[in-house]
């Protein structure tokens, strides 16, 4: 199939907007399934994880291929819950186009904004589908207006609904100027109803006016009042959509099989093929100032990005990759430039949700799963060993919530460790660490639901029972002033001794993580031991110094030191650097940082006062309030995560169950001296109990 006939698309939106239901209808109409599966009865093709079926939500982005009008569509169905936002992030990194799904009643909701901003970051062309048009309170015009007001979406309706709420019975295509009514599971063309004719003419004129702003040919025809054929208009609309100059908006009711076929037409008409997406640009492995282009053609050197890992019980670990250029063949050696290791692909699969089709080779634009990868992780670049490059990796927000886990029997500790290692490989937003001082395994993730799913998977997928501690906040430690530290590590016990000596400067490095700089002159410390100093410090960062939380945002400059020709070693310099760093850290006025969450609450007007008061008591800061719909408001603000445990129940009680909220990580901010003292006291108390 020619590349121009391929579409790699994602379907993304706020939770409950109907993404998975829409995908199920797409699979039904493209012949992949004989009948559409339903989310509410746990039968959705794309929600094949047990945890998804039980909760009626999407957790893992699932990939599936289908065909429509002689074109192949690779679809990635993504989660809407904010705890799984990394699933959306990595999907958006590898797709060419996106369907953003909106609820006709809810409109622009909190997670919609997050997804939209993620798509903006990767410059993904998108079309919008206003779903649930048959629901009471559905308002197509209002949703389009909200898209422009809150997302700056440049949204332009390409369709008009015929009928309202339960009476929604058809759609007018404003580009081709045709009307369709829905019968059974299909559609029939009909004349545009007389009472919609003027509205349809105005709608088409509005599209022409908008496209004329970017297209000279359309502008000339517009001013000369010439008739514009739908073919000419469609080409111009496609061009504007691919350049992110406008967002075409379509409508329907996926659950009732209305508007889905027309949306599939729109995917072919207005979303990009890999050719439209163009060449991918990667950085030179040796010189980051240089870049290399890879065109989506088989002749260019091979390049691909690994964006997801799944542990399949039948074939083992599957590594999902998006191929950007060249051809991938079974058994072919390739370079993982991120790890600087050679990989050899075992088997190549095209995935149909939980089913798979084996391929002997795959070309540009394909999204496939590879079996046999040894070192490749999410965000790694795979490329031709003779033409290495780095592709842009995947942004992952830091975890904000922690749980302590342990097996009921000590003998199951190894089994737990192996299962956690596999889950960490799959999910870059899930972190596992072991605290040597307290002998505890700590897991960290994006929210309570995220960790709840992990615990559930440990039990059902890996057969590992765990004892779970109370959820706690994942704090961070950093410094606030610059300081110097000197440490000499000398150990003599007969035979070969240990000697290392380092002088370092610690500097606050706000927002830039950990950095190491070597300023050693005249071989005061041999070059072979410089990485040992860096390694020793990095080993110290994970376990923290102030209260056992990871250290962030510190720059370390190695200024001076000395060595012994016989007694110095890699390990001696690692130990010395670690002790030197700890000593300096304690002198540099260390502080704790806490995760600050961005919160959005939707509430009826009568509860707004109580909700604001409650958030203020939780150290929250209200940023803005805006009218959402008649009789309801949206409240935006920032609240420390430590104050938000149990908030869902609290909000339900305040609003008689009528308000809802969404929360996502914003940034780490310093805690007050009183809270810092309280947290450190709790940590020390726990240590005392364990000794």
PDB file of N, CA and C in Angstrom, residues 152 209 228 289 359 377 501 518 567:
ATOM      1  N   UNK A 152      -7.990  27.781  22.133  1.00  0.00           N
ATOM      2  CA  UNK A 152      -7.514  28.522  20.964  1.00  0.00           C
ATOM      3  C   UNK A 152      -7.354  27.551  19.784  1.00  0.00           C
ATOM      4  N   UNK A 209     -14.579  31.526   4.072  1.00  0.00           N
ATOM      5  CA  UNK A 209     -14.001  32.772   4.607  1.00  0.00           C
ATOM      6  C   UNK A 209     -12.741  32.465   5.424  1.00  0.00           C
ATOM      7  N   UNK A 228     -17.189  27.764  -5.787  1.00  0.00           N
ATOM      8  CA  UNK A 228     -16.014  26.962  -5.408  1.00  0.00           C
ATOM      9  C   UNK A 228     -16.443  25.502  -5.299  1.00  0.00           C
ATOM     10  N   UNK A 289      25.051  19.729  18.049  1.00  0.00           N
ATOM     11  CA  UNK A 289      24.744  20.942  17.285  1.00  0.00           C
ATOM     12  C   UNK A 289      24.301  20.591  15.859  1.00  0.00           C
ATOM     13  N   UNK A 359       5.036 -10.335  10.509  1.00  0.00           N
ATOM     14  CA  UNK A 359       5.544  -9.766   9.261  1.00  0.00           C
ATOM     15  C   UNK A 359       7.004 -10.158   9.094  1.00  0.00           C
ATOM     16  N   UNK A 377      14.240   0.606  25.733  1.00  0.00           N
ATOM     17  CA  UNK A 377      13.178   1.075  26.627  1.00  0.00           C
ATOM     18  C   UNK A 377      12.381   2.176  25.924  1.00  0.00           C
ATOM     19  N   UNK A 501      40.479  11.720  47.547  1.00  0.00           N
ATOM     20  CA  UNK A 501      40.351  13.062  48.126  1.00  0.00           C
ATOM     21  C   UNK A 501      39.656  13.959  47.091  1.00  0.00           C
ATOM     22  N   UNK A 518      33.422  18.972  35.534  1.00  0.00           N
ATOM     23  CA  UNK A 518      34.801  18.648  35.945  1.00  0.00           C
ATOM     24  C   UNK A 518      35.704  19.849  35.669  1.00  0.00           C
ATOM     25  N   UNK A 567      46.895   3.101  46.316  1.00  0.00           N
ATOM     26  CA  UNK A 567      45.662   2.884  47.088  1.00  0.00           C
ATOM     27  C   UNK A 567      44.389   3.451  46.459  1.00  0.00           C
TER      28      UNK A 567
END
